[in-house]
Each structure stands twice: as structure tokens, then as C-alpha cells.
CSV table of C-alpha atoms in Angstrom, one decimal:
chain,number,residue,atom,x,y,z
S,1,MET,CA,47.2,-108.8,63.6
S,2,GLU,CA,46.7,-108.0,67.6
S,3,PHE,CA,45.8,-104.6,68.9
S,4,ASP,CA,49.3,-104.4,70.7
S,5,GLU,CA,51.3,-104.9,67.5
S,6,ILE,CA,48.8,-102.2,65.4
S,7,ILE,CA,49.8,-99.4,67.9
S,8,LYS,CA,53.7,-100.1,67.6
S,9,PHE,CA,53.2,-100.0,63.8
S,10,VAL,CA,51.7,-96.7,64.1
S,11,GLN,CA,54.0,-95.3,66.5
S,12,LEU,CA,57.2,-96.4,64.3
S,13,LYS,CA,55.2,-94.9,61.0
S,14,PHE,CA,54.8,-91.5,62.9
S,15,GLU,CA,58.3,-91.2,64.0
S,16,ASN,CA,59.7,-91.8,60.6
S,17,ASN,CA,57.4,-89.7,58.9
S,18,VAL,CA,56.8,-86.7,61.4
S,19,TYR,CA,58.0,-84.0,58.7
S,20,LEU,CA,55.1,-84.9,56.5
S,21,ILE,CA,52.8,-83.5,59.4
S,22,THR,CA,54.8,-80.9,60.7
S,23,ILE,CA,55.4,-78.9,57.4
S,24,PRO,CA,51.9,-78.5,56.5
S,25,ILE,CA,51.4,-77.2,59.9
S,26,LEU,CA,54.1,-74.7,60.0
S,27,LEU,CA,52.8,-73.5,56.5
S,28,LEU,CA,49.6,-73.3,57.8
S,29,VAL,CA,50.8,-71.0,60.7
S,30,VAL,CA,52.5,-68.4,58.6
S,31,THR,CA,49.8,-68.1,56.1
S,32,VAL,CA,47.4,-67.5,59.0
S,33,SER,CA,49.6,-64.8,60.5
S,34,PHE,CA,50.3,-63.3,57.1
S,35,ILE,CA,46.7,-62.9,56.8
S,36,ILE,CA,46.1,-61.5,60.2
S,37,SER,CA,49.0,-58.8,60.0
S,38,SER,CA,47.9,-57.7,56.5
S,39,PHE,CA,44.4,-56.8,58.1
S,40,LYS,CA,45.9,-54.9,60.9
S,41,LYS,CA,46.7,-51.8,58.9
S,42,PRO,CA,48.2,-48.8,61.3
S,43,ALA,CA,45.8,-45.7,61.5
S,44,THR,CA,48.6,-43.6,60.1
S,45,THR,CA,47.5,-44.8,56.6
S,46,VAL,CA,44.1,-43.2,57.1
S,47,THR,CA,44.9,-40.3,58.5
S,48,ALA,CA,47.7,-39.3,56.3
S,49,THR,CA,45.0,-38.2,53.8
S,50,SER,CA,43.1,-36.2,56.1
S,51,PRO,CA,43.0,-32.4,55.4
S,52,PRO,CA,45.5,-30.0,57.1
S,53,LEU,CA,44.4,-28.9,60.2
S,54,THR,CA,44.5,-25.1,58.8
S,55,SER,CA,42.0,-26.1,56.0
S,56,SER,CA,39.7,-27.9,58.3
S,57,LEU,CA,39.4,-24.9,60.8
S,58,SER,CA,39.0,-22.2,57.5
S,59,ASN,CA,36.0,-24.5,56.8
S,60,LYS,CA,34.6,-25.5,59.8
S,61,LYS,CA,31.0,-23.3,59.4
S,62,ASN,CA,30.7,-25.1,55.6
S,63,LYS,CA,31.2,-28.5,57.2
S,64,LYS,CA,28.5,-28.0,59.6
S,65,LYS,CA,26.4,-27.1,56.6
S,66,ASN,CA,27.3,-29.6,54.1
S,67,PRO,CA,29.6,-32.1,55.4
S,68,SER,CA,32.1,-33.8,53.0
S,69,PRO,CA,31.4,-37.5,52.6
S,70,THR,CA,35.2,-37.7,52.3
S,71,LEU,CA,36.0,-36.0,55.6
S,72,GLN,CA,33.1,-37.7,57.2
S,73,SER,CA,34.9,-41.6,56.3
S,74,THR,CA,38.2,-39.6,57.4
S,75,VAL,CA,36.8,-39.1,60.6
S,76,THR,CA,34.9,-42.1,61.0
S,77,THR,CA,37.9,-44.1,60.6
S,78,THR,CA,40.3,-42.2,62.9
S,79,THR,CA,38.1,-41.4,65.6
S,80,THR,CA,37.8,-44.8,67.3
S,81,SER,CA,37.8,-45.7,70.9
S,82,THR,CA,39.2,-48.6,72.8
S,83,ASN,CA,35.7,-49.8,73.1
S,84,THR,CA,35.0,-50.5,69.3
S,85,THR,CA,38.5,-51.9,68.1
S,86,THR,CA,37.0,-54.7,66.4
S,87,THR,CA,34.4,-52.6,64.4
S,88,ALA,CA,37.0,-49.8,63.5
S,89,LYS,CA,39.3,-52.5,62.3
S,90,SER,CA,36.6,-54.1,60.3
S,91,ASN,CA,35.6,-50.6,58.6
S,92,GLN,CA,39.3,-50.1,57.8
S,93,GLN,CA,39.6,-53.6,56.3
S,94,LYS,CA,36.5,-52.9,54.0
S,95,GLN,CA,37.6,-49.4,53.0
S,96,HIS,CA,41.4,-50.5,52.5
S,97,VAL,CA,40.6,-53.8,50.3
S,98,ASP,CA,37.2,-52.7,48.5
S,99,THR,CA,37.8,-49.1,47.6
S,100,PRO,CA,40.6,-46.6,47.8
S,101,ILE,CA,40.1,-43.6,49.9
S,102,PRO,CA,39.2,-40.3,47.7
S,103,SER,CA,41.4,-37.5,48.2
S,104,PRO,CA,39.5,-34.5,50.2
S,105,THR,CA,38.4,-31.7,48.7
S,106,PRO,CA,41.3,-29.0,48.5
S,107,THR,CA,40.4,-25.4,50.2
S,108,THR,CA,43.0,-23.6,48.9
S,109,VAL,CA,44.1,-21.5,45.8
S,110,ASN,CA,47.1,-22.4,43.9
S,111,ASN,CA,47.5,-19.9,41.2
S,112,ASN,CA,46.6,-22.3,38.2
S,113,ASN,CA,49.0,-25.0,39.4
S,114,ASN,CA,48.1,-28.1,38.3
S,115,ASN,CA,50.2,-30.1,40.9
S,116,ASN,CA,47.9,-31.1,43.5
S,117,ASN,CA,50.4,-32.3,46.0
S,118,ASN,CA,49.7,-29.2,48.1
S,119,THR,CA,46.2,-29.8,48.6
S,120,ALA,CA,46.1,-32.9,51.0
S,121,SER,CA,49.5,-33.5,52.0
S,122,SER,CA,51.1,-30.3,52.3
S,123,PRO,CA,51.8,-29.3,56.1
S,124,ASN,CA,51.3,-25.5,55.5
S,125,PRO,CA,48.8,-24.5,53.2
S,126,ILE,CA,48.6,-21.2,51.5
S,127,SER,CA,45.4,-19.6,52.1
S,128,ILE,CA,43.7,-17.0,49.9
S,129,SER,CA,44.3,-14.2,51.6
S,130,GLN,CA,48.2,-14.9,51.9
S,131,GLN,CA,47.9,-15.2,47.8
S,132,THR,CA,46.4,-12.0,47.2
S,133,GLN,CA,48.7,-10.1,45.0
S,134,GLN,CA,49.9,-6.8,46.5
S,135,PRO,CA,49.5,-3.7,44.1
S,136,GLN,CA,52.7,-3.0,42.3
S,137,PRO,CA,54.6,0.4,42.3
S,138,LEU,CA,54.3,2.9,39.8
S,139,THR,CA,57.2,2.7,37.2
S,140,ILE,CA,58.7,6.1,36.5
S,141,GLN,CA,56.8,6.7,33.3
S,142,GLU,CA,53.5,6.3,35.3
S,143,HIS,CA,54.7,9.0,38.1
S,144,LYS,CA,52.6,12.0,37.5
S,145,LEU,CA,55.7,14.6,37.6
S,146,PHE,CA,57.2,12.5,34.6
S,147,PHE,CA,57.5,14.3,31.5
S,148,LYS,CA,60.0,12.7,29.2
S,149,ILE,CA,63.3,10.7,29.2
S,150,PHE,CA,66.1,10.7,26.7
S,151,ARG,CA,69.4,9.4,26.7
S,152,GLY,CA,72.3,11.6,27.0
S,153,GLY,CA,75.0,9.7,25.7
S,154,ASP,CA,77.1,8.7,28.6
S,155,VAL,CA,77.5,9.2,32.5
S,156,ILE,CA,76.1,12.8,33.2
S,157,ASP,CA,78.0,15.0,35.8
S,158,CYS,CA,76.8,18.5,35.6
S,159,ILE,CA,73.7,19.9,34.1
S,160,LYS,CA,72.9,23.9,33.2
S,161,PHE,CA,70.5,25.8,31.5
S,162,SER,CA,71.5,28.9,29.6
S,163,GLU,CA,69.9,32.2,31.2
S,164,ASP,CA,67.3,32.9,28.5
S,165,GLY,CA,66.3,29.3,28.7
S,166,LYS,CA,67.4,28.6,24.8
S,167,TYR,CA,70.1,25.8,25.6
S,168,LEU,CA,69.9,23.0,27.8
S,169,SER,CA,73.8,21.8,28.3
S,170,PHE,CA,75.5,18.9,30.1
S,171,CYS,CA,78.7,17.3,30.5
S,172,GLY,CA,80.4,14.0,32.0
S,173,THR,CA,82.4,11.3,30.9
S,174,GLU,CA,82.2,12.0,27.2
S,175,ARG,CA,84.9,13.9,25.4
S,176,LEU,CA,82.2,16.6,24.6
S,177,ILE,CA,79.7,18.9,25.9
S,178,ARG,CA,76.0,18.3,24.6
S,179,MET,CA,73.9,21.3,23.6
S,180,TYR,CA,70.2,20.9,23.1
S,181,LEU,CA,67.6,23.5,22.0
S,182,PHE,CA,65.3,23.0,24.9
S,183,ASP,CA,62.3,24.2,23.0
S,184,THR,CA,62.8,21.3,20.4
S,185,LEU,CA,63.4,19.0,23.3
S,186,ILE,CA,59.9,19.6,25.0
S,187,ASN,CA,58.0,19.9,21.9
S,188,SER,CA,59.6,17.9,19.1
S,189,LYS,CA,60.1,14.2,18.7
S,190,VAL,CA,63.7,14.8,16.9
S,191,PRO,CA,65.1,17.7,19.4
S,192,GLN,CA,67.9,20.0,17.8
S,193,SER,CA,71.2,19.8,19.4
S,194,PHE,CA,75.0,20.1,18.8
S,195,ASN,CA,78.1,19.3,20.5
S,196,LEU,CA,81.0,21.4,21.8
S,197,GLN,CA,84.2,19.2,21.2
S,198,LEU,CA,86.9,18.4,23.9
S,199,PRO,CA,89.7,16.6,22.1
S,200,PHE,CA,91.3,14.2,24.5
S,201,ASP,CA,89.7,15.6,27.8
S,202,ASN,CA,86.2,15.5,29.2
S,203,ALA,CA,84.2,18.3,31.1
S,204,THR,CA,83.9,18.0,34.8
S,205,CYS,CA,81.9,21.1,35.6
S,206,ILE,CA,80.1,23.8,33.3
S,207,SER,CA,78.3,27.3,33.9
S,208,TRP,CA,76.9,29.9,31.9
S,209,GLY,CA,77.6,33.7,31.2
S,210,ASN,CA,76.5,36.1,28.5
S,211,LYS,CA,76.2,33.9,25.7
S,212,THR,CA,79.7,32.1,27.0
S,213,LEU,CA,79.9,28.7,28.0
S,214,TYR,CA,82.8,27.9,30.8
S,215,ALA,CA,83.9,24.3,31.5
S,216,THR,CA,86.4,23.0,33.6
S,217,LEU,CA,88.6,20.1,32.0
S,218,ASN,CA,89.4,17.0,33.9
S,219,GLU,CA,93.0,15.6,32.7
S,220,SER,CA,94.4,18.8,31.5
S,221,GLN,CA,93.1,20.7,34.7
S,222,LYS,CA,92.2,23.9,32.7
S,223,LEU,CA,89.3,26.4,32.4
S,224,VAL,CA,88.2,26.9,29.0
S,225,SER,CA,85.3,29.2,27.3
S,226,PHE,CA,83.1,28.9,24.3
S,227,ASN,CA,81.3,31.5,22.7
S,228,ILE,CA,77.8,30.5,21.4
S,229,LEU,CA,76.8,32.0,18.1
S,230,ASP,CA,73.3,32.8,16.9
S,231,GLN,CA,73.7,31.1,13.7
S,232,LYS,CA,76.4,28.7,12.4
S,233,SER,CA,79.6,29.9,11.2
S,234,LEU,CA,79.9,29.9,7.5
S,235,GLN,CA,83.5,29.2,7.5
S,236,THR,CA,83.7,26.5,10.3
S,237,GLY,CA,80.0,25.6,10.0
S,238,LYS,CA,79.9,25.2,14.0
S,239,SER,CA,77.5,27.0,16.2
S,240,TYR,CA,80.3,28.0,18.7
S,241,GLU,CA,83.8,29.3,18.9
S,242,ASP,CA,86.7,28.4,21.1
S,243,GLY,CA,87.4,31.1,23.5
S,244,PHE,CA,90.2,31.2,26.2
S,245,SER,CA,91.9,28.4,27.8
S,246,VAL,CA,94.1,28.7,31.0
S,247,ASN,CA,95.8,26.0,33.4
S,248,LEU,CA,94.2,26.3,36.8
S,249,GLU,CA,97.4,24.8,38.6
S,250,ILE,CA,95.4,22.8,41.4
S,251,LYS,CA,96.1,19.6,42.7
S,252,SER,CA,92.3,18.4,42.9
S,253,LYS,CA,89.1,17.9,41.0
S,254,ILE,CA,87.2,20.9,40.6
S,255,LYS,CA,83.7,20.6,42.2
S,256,SER,CA,82.0,23.9,41.0
S,257,ILE,CA,82.2,26.6,38.8
S,258,CYS,CA,80.2,29.7,39.0
S,259,SER,CA,79.3,32.4,36.5
S,260,SER,CA,76.4,34.6,35.5
S,261,SER,CA,75.5,37.1,32.5
S,262,GLN,CA,75.7,39.6,35.4
S,263,SER,CA,78.8,39.0,37.1
S,264,PRO,CA,82.0,40.1,35.9
S,265,TYR,CA,83.9,37.3,37.1
S,266,ILE,CA,84.3,33.5,37.2
S,267,LEU,CA,84.5,31.4,40.1
S,268,THR,CA,86.1,28.0,40.4
S,269,CYS,CA,86.0,25.8,43.5
S,270,SER,CA,88.2,22.7,44.1
S,271,GLY,CA,87.9,19.9,46.6
S,272,ASP,CA,90.6,18.4,48.8
S,273,ASP,CA,92.9,21.4,48.4
S,274,THR,CA,89.9,24.0,49.4
S,275,ILE,CA,91.1,26.6,47.0
S,276,LEU,CA,89.0,29.1,45.5
S,277,LYS,CA,90.1,31.2,42.2
S,278,ILE,CA,88.6,34.2,40.9
S,279,PHE,CA,88.9,34.9,37.1
S,280,ASN,CA,87.8,37.8,35.0
S,281,LEU,CA,86.0,37.2,31.8
S,282,LYS,CA,89.0,36.9,29.8
S,283,GLY,CA,90.6,34.3,31.7
S,284,GLN,CA,92.9,36.1,33.8
S,285,ILE,CA,93.2,35.4,37.6
S,286,ILE,CA,92.5,38.2,40.2
S,287,GLN,CA,92.6,36.4,43.3
S,288,THR,CA,93.2,33.2,45.0
S,289,ILE,CA,91.4,32.3,48.4
S,290,ASN,CA,92.1,29.6,50.6
S,291,ASN,CA,89.0,28.8,52.7
S,292,GLY,CA,90.8,26.5,55.1
S,293,GLN,CA,87.8,23.9,55.5
S,294,ILE,CA,89.3,20.9,55.2
S,295,LYS,CA,87.3,19.7,52.0
S,296,ASN,CA,85.0,21.7,49.8
S,297,TYR,CA,81.8,19.9,48.3
S,298,MET,CA,80.4,22.7,46.1
S,299,ALA,CA,80.1,26.6,45.5
S,300,ALA,CA,76.9,28.9,44.7
S,301,MET,CA,76.9,32.4,43.3
S,302,THR,CA,73.9,34.9,43.4
S,303,GLN,CA,72.6,35.8,39.9
S,304,CYS,CA,74.3,39.4,40.2
S,305,GLY,CA,77.4,38.0,41.1
S,306,ARG,CA,77.8,40.2,44.4
S,307,PHE,CA,77.8,37.1,46.9
S,308,PHE,CA,79.1,33.5,46.7
S,309,ALA,CA,79.4,30.8,49.5
S,310,ILE,CA,81.0,27.5,50.1
S,311,ALA,CA,79.8,24.4,51.2
S,312,SER,CA,82.4,22.3,52.8
S,313,PHE,CA,83.3,19.8,55.4
S,314,SER,CA,83.3,22.2,58.2
S,315,SER,CA,80.3,23.1,59.8
S,316,GLU,CA,80.3,26.8,58.9
S,317,VAL,CA,79.1,28.3,55.6
S,318,LYS,CA,81.4,31.2,54.5
S,319,ILE,CA,79.7,34.0,52.4
S,320,TYR,CA,82.1,36.3,50.3
S,321,GLU,CA,81.2,39.5,48.6
S,322,CYS,CA,82.6,40.7,45.5
S,323,ILE,CA,83.8,44.3,45.8
S,324,LYS,CA,83.9,46.1,42.4
S,325,LYS,CA,85.7,48.9,41.2
S,326,LYS,CA,84.2,52.0,39.5
S,327,ASP,CA,84.5,50.5,36.0
S,328,GLY,CA,82.5,47.4,37.3
S,329,THR,CA,85.5,45.2,37.4
S,330,VAL,CA,86.5,43.2,40.5
S,331,ASN,CA,88.9,44.7,42.9
S,332,GLU,CA,88.7,41.6,45.6
S,333,CYS,CA,86.3,39.2,47.2
S,334,LYS,CA,86.2,39.2,51.3
S,335,ARG,CA,84.1,37.0,53.7
S,336,VAL,CA,81.3,39.1,55.2
S,337,MET,CA,79.2,36.5,56.6
S,338,SER,CA,78.8,33.2,58.3
S,339,LEU,CA,75.9,30.4,58.8
S,340,THR,CA,76.5,28.6,61.9
S,341,GLY,CA,74.7,26.4,64.4
S,342,TYR,CA,75.5,23.0,62.4
S,343,LYS,CA,77.1,20.1,64.2
S,344,THR,CA,78.0,18.1,60.7
S,345,CYS,CA,79.7,19.3,57.3
S,346,ILE,CA,77.0,21.0,55.0
S,347,TYR,CA,76.6,19.1,51.5
S,348,SER,CA,75.0,21.8,49.2
S,349,ILE,CA,73.8,25.4,49.2
S,350,ASP,CA,71.6,27.7,46.6
S,351,PHE,CA,70.7,31.2,46.7
S,352,SER,CA,67.3,32.5,45.6
S,353,LYS,CA,67.1,34.2,42.3
S,354,ASP,CA,67.0,37.6,43.9
S,355,GLY,CA,70.2,36.7,46.3
S,356,LEU,CA,68.1,37.8,49.4
S,357,LYS,CA,67.9,33.9,50.7
S,358,ILE,CA,70.1,31.0,50.7
S,359,ILE,CA,69.5,27.2,51.5
S,360,THR,CA,71.5,24.6,53.0
S,361,SER,CA,71.7,20.7,53.3
S,362,SER,CA,73.3,18.9,56.0
S,363,LYS,CA,74.5,15.7,56.8
S,364,ASP,CA,72.5,15.2,59.5
S,365,GLY,CA,69.5,15.5,57.1
S,366,SER,CA,68.6,18.9,58.2
S,367,ILE,CA,67.5,21.8,55.8
S,368,ARG,CA,67.7,25.4,56.9
S,369,LEU,CA,66.6,28.4,54.9
S,370,TRP,CA,68.5,31.8,55.8
S,371,ASN,CA,67.4,35.4,55.2
S,372,LEU,CA,70.5,37.6,53.9
S,373,ASN,CA,68.7,40.8,54.2
S,374,VAL,CA,70.4,42.0,57.1
S,375,ASN,CA,73.0,44.7,57.8
S,376,TYR,CA,76.1,42.4,57.7
S,377,LYS,CA,78.3,45.5,57.6
S,378,LEU,CA,77.4,46.1,61.3
S,379,GLU,CA,78.2,42.3,62.1
S,380,VAL,CA,74.4,41.3,62.0
S,381,ASP,CA,74.2,37.9,61.3
S,382,PRO,CA,71.8,36.0,58.7
S,383,GLU,CA,68.7,35.0,60.3
S,384,CYS,CA,67.7,31.3,60.0
S,385,THR,CA,63.9,31.2,58.7
S,386,TYR,CA,63.3,27.6,59.4
S,387,SER,CA,65.0,24.3,60.1
S,388,ILE,CA,63.5,21.1,59.1
S,389,THR,CA,64.6,17.5,59.0
S,390,SER,CA,64.2,15.9,55.1
S,391,GLU,CA,61.4,13.2,54.6
S,392,ILE,CA,63.6,11.8,52.2
S,393,GLY,CA,66.6,11.3,53.9
S,394,VAL,CA,70.1,13.4,53.8
S,395,ILE,CA,70.0,15.8,50.9
S,396,GLU,CA,73.3,16.0,48.8
S,397,ILE,CA,71.9,18.6,46.0
S,398,ILE,CA,69.9,21.2,46.3
S,399,SER,CA,68.2,23.8,44.0
S,400,ILE,CA,66.0,26.5,44.5
S,401,SER,CA,63.3,27.3,41.5
S,402,PRO,CA,63.9,30.6,39.9
S,403,ASP,CA,60.3,31.6,40.7
S,404,CYS,CA,61.4,31.1,44.2
S,405,THR,CA,58.5,29.1,45.6
S,406,LEU,CA,59.9,25.9,45.9
S,407,PHE,CA,63.1,23.7,46.0
S,408,ALA,CA,64.3,20.2,44.8
S,409,GLY,CA,66.5,18.0,46.8
S,410,VAL,CA,68.0,14.9,46.0
S,411,ASN,CA,69.2,12.1,48.4
S,412,GLN,CA,72.0,10.3,46.3
S,413,THR,CA,71.8,7.2,48.5
S,414,THR,CA,68.3,6.1,47.6
S,415,ASN,CA,67.7,8.2,44.4
S,416,ALA,CA,64.8,10.0,45.7
S,417,ILE,CA,63.9,13.4,44.5
S,418,GLY,CA,62.1,15.7,46.7
S,419,PHE,CA,59.9,19.0,46.0
S,420,PHE,CA,59.5,21.1,49.0
S,421,ASN,CA,57.8,24.5,49.5
S,422,LEU,CA,60.2,27.3,49.7
S,423,SER,CA,58.1,29.0,52.4
S,424,ASN,CA,57.7,26.7,55.1
S,425,GLY,CA,59.8,23.4,53.9
S,426,ASN,CA,56.9,21.2,53.7
S,427,LEU,CA,57.0,18.3,51.1
S,428,ILE,CA,54.6,18.6,48.2
S,429,ASP,CA,55.8,15.5,46.3
S,430,SER,CA,58.6,12.9,45.8
S,431,ILE,CA,60.0,10.7,43.3
S,432,HIS,CA,61.6,7.3,44.1
S,433,LEU,CA,63.8,6.0,41.7
S,434,GLY,CA,65.1,3.2,43.9
S,435,ASN,CA,68.3,1.4,43.9
S,436,ASN,CA,67.7,-0.2,40.6
S,437,HIS,CA,68.4,3.2,39.1
S,438,ALA,CA,72.0,4.8,38.9
S,439,LYS,CA,73.1,7.5,41.3
S,440,VAL,CA,71.6,11.0,40.4
S,441,ASN,CA,74.6,13.3,40.3
S,442,SER,CA,73.1,16.8,38.8
S,443,ILE,CA,69.7,18.8,38.7
S,444,ALA,CA,68.8,22.0,37.0
S,445,TRP,CA,65.5,23.8,37.0
S,446,SER,CA,64.5,25.3,33.5
S,447,PRO,CA,64.3,29.3,33.8
S,448,ASP,CA,60.6,29.6,33.8
S,449,SER,CA,60.4,26.9,36.7
S,450,LYS,CA,58.2,24.8,34.9
S,451,TYR,CA,60.5,21.7,34.5
S,452,LEU,CA,63.2,19.9,36.6
S,453,ILE,CA,66.2,18.1,34.8
S,454,SER,CA,68.0,15.2,36.5
S,455,GLY,CA,70.7,13.0,35.2
S,456,GLY,CA,73.1,10.7,36.4
S,457,ASN,CA,75.3,7.6,36.2
S,458,ASP,CA,72.5,5.9,34.2
S,459,LYS,CA,73.3,8.1,31.0
S,460,LEU,CA,69.7,9.2,31.1
S,461,LEU,CA,68.2,12.5,31.3
S,462,TYR,CA,64.7,12.9,33.0
S,463,ILE,CA,62.5,15.8,32.7
S,464,TRP,CA,60.2,16.4,35.7
S,465,SER,CA,57.1,18.8,35.8
S,466,ASN,CA,57.0,21.1,38.7
S,467,PRO,CA,54.2,19.7,41.0
S,468,LYS,CA,52.9,23.5,41.5
S,469,LYS,CA,52.4,24.0,37.8
S,470,LEU,CA,50.6,20.8,36.6
């Protein structure tokens, strides 16, 4: 066969079987492209395992002294320049194909959490200083002034001591008045007590006279009395006898009831109608006074019964004197002094045991001590000994200790109880019950000034030690 015929034959075969050559070439091109693309791993694959910036900075000194092999490998593969592109790619290929990149050594504390996801990939690692636990606040039982706590039955609204200190009594939403022998409450694990029964009603306020307890009832709006016996009655088996019961004939809730063993009268103070009523010890009405101060918050009386004062919505505290007859009974009560200079209402007041001082707490957070030993008959005003701002906030309840060395104040918003020096108003100590405890409604000093009792909506009675008698 001639040469020209051979050429034509080859061309014919090539045109008819061109796919036999094209397909292998295409497969070869695809395979080579895939291999090349697999070797070109993005730089982010390596840097994703790099330690966080905060961890690297925090261990900068340690890396200089003892550089970590892992960190060196990471830095080598990530800090490439344009002039060494080929070398970096080969190192990346070797590191990616031959051996996996180990996780960098963690530099944070995870509080025994076995989840290691926060060691290398966390964008905001928690340092050791951030995870240091803060000291926990003291519990109530750990406070140095805490003495004892016990359940009071139900919500407690008013707490009072008998003047001889024998009985601790309190009332609230229960249909009874609880009476505890205070000595057994302090010194015994099983205190002795009895209850004054109030059928179908509950007491809002209580006050002690001479072996007599007076109470105002909530629903029936009555003033009642109970004669406390030294021993149980053989006939009834009770430690008390029912006394008088009179209708108060008022339109609002009683805020305070005041009496004492030396006083010849009983004072009731209602809230919204601003009515004060004076009763003799037999429950007979003597006098009714409307102090016209929009709203009454409370009343307080000196132990001898000579003076009483009203804390009200007005910025003035009115002080009344009880004028006695020759036989010692009450003739009338009239206003003789006023405490002025306030800009807001007065929440609470209390007299010293000798009746020569009175302390007041106002809505603006101020506390003022006044000297009443003045010639008020010549219209000499009481003298303000000092005016301070409470360090525990606004004081809604205030009470002077019987020994006249300090006073206690309650902030009902924050449930804080403060102990202050009576001489200068300086804060001695404080108890912060916090919002997790219910509102404190009442406090009372033991007659020896050794303990302060508090109670409120949490249905518990707390016994606190006097910080000056620890």
C-alpha cells in the first residue's frame, strides 16, 4: 500500500473513533484538577484550631520560656509570606494528610466541666480571676446578733411585752393572742405558752396594763380586755379571765392602742378618720379627739401616761397631756406641744422610758431626737437634740430601748433592722433580712433591754441580741 493511502486510512479511523481519545483525556484532566484542589486547603482550616487571643496573651511569658510544640506548629503554618507560598503549602499538605493537628493546651479553668469545647474554640474564654467565687453573704443564723427563731403561727402584726417581762404576747391574722413565758422562751427548748381565744375575730393591736392585756378587734371593731391570772383558774382551767368589751364606733382600722400600768386611761388611734379615743380602765369612754391630720400612722404614750403623741400624714407631731383629777382619774387630754420643721409626713415615734425624750422618723429618711424637758406651759418649744439621715433608708418603725442607750429602726422596704446610739444617732450594727424575707410589721424590746423581738408576714418571731450587751 502506498504512503498516501496509509495517511487517508489513519485520518478516516481518527475521525470515526475520536471519542476513544477525547474521553480519556477529559478524565485525566478532571482527576488532576481534583488532586490539585484537595492540596490547596484554605488557611482557615489551620487557624481555626489556634488558641484564643486572650489565652495566648495571658501565657505570653510561658511561651517564651517553654514554647509549646503545638503553638509553634500553628504559628509556622499560619504566618506565611508571599515569598514562601510553595513551602507553606507543602507543610500544610503534610500536616493535613499525615498527622492531624493536635488541640492546643487549654489555659482556662472550667470548674471541673469535662466539656472541652471551651478550650480552643471559645471566642471569649473565662480567666481564672473571673471564675474566683465571691464570698457568700451571711445567713440570718450566722449573724452575730441572732439569738433564736421560732414559728409564730400566722402573720404577726403586733408584739408587746408585759412590763415585768414575764410575758411576750403577739397577735396577727390568727383568731387568738399568743402568750409566751419569756424566760422559758429564752432558756428552754420547749417554751411554755397559752392562748387568749378570740372567737370569729382577730386582733389588730395589743397593749399591756397592770396584769391586764387590751386588744382591738378587726372585724367587730371592739376594744376588749383580758385579766391575766397568776395561776390557772380551777373552774375554767384557763390562765386568764375575760374583761370588758366595748364598741369603738369608728370607720377605719385601729393603728395603735396605748396603755401602761401607771396610766389611768387607754388610748386608741384610728387611721383614716384621724380619731383618738380615751377610755378609762373599765372601758368607759372619756373623750374623743379629732386631730385633723388627714391620716394617722401610729400613737405613742409615756410610761407614766402623762403625755401621748401622734405620728401622722402631716409634717407636725402633736403632743397631748393628760390632766388628772384629784382622785387620779382623767379629767381631759389637751394639746400642749408640737414638733415642727419637717417637710414630709412622720411615720413613727417613741418616748424614752423617763418621758423626757421623744424620737421621730420621717418619710425623707431623717431621724430626730427631741428634748421634752422644757417649760411648755410658757410656750417653750421642745429642743431638737440632733437630726440624722438613716444609713439603712427610711425608717417606718422606731423604738427606744428601756435603758435609753440605743434605739432600733426598721426599714420595711428592704427588711433591714438597724441599732443606733441614742446619744448621737450613730449606727452600731444592722441586720439585712433582704427581699427573700417577708415584711417586718412589729418590734419590741425586752424590759431588761437585752433582746429585741421582731415579727411580720413570714409568720416567724426573731430574737436579736442587743449589740451593746454581747
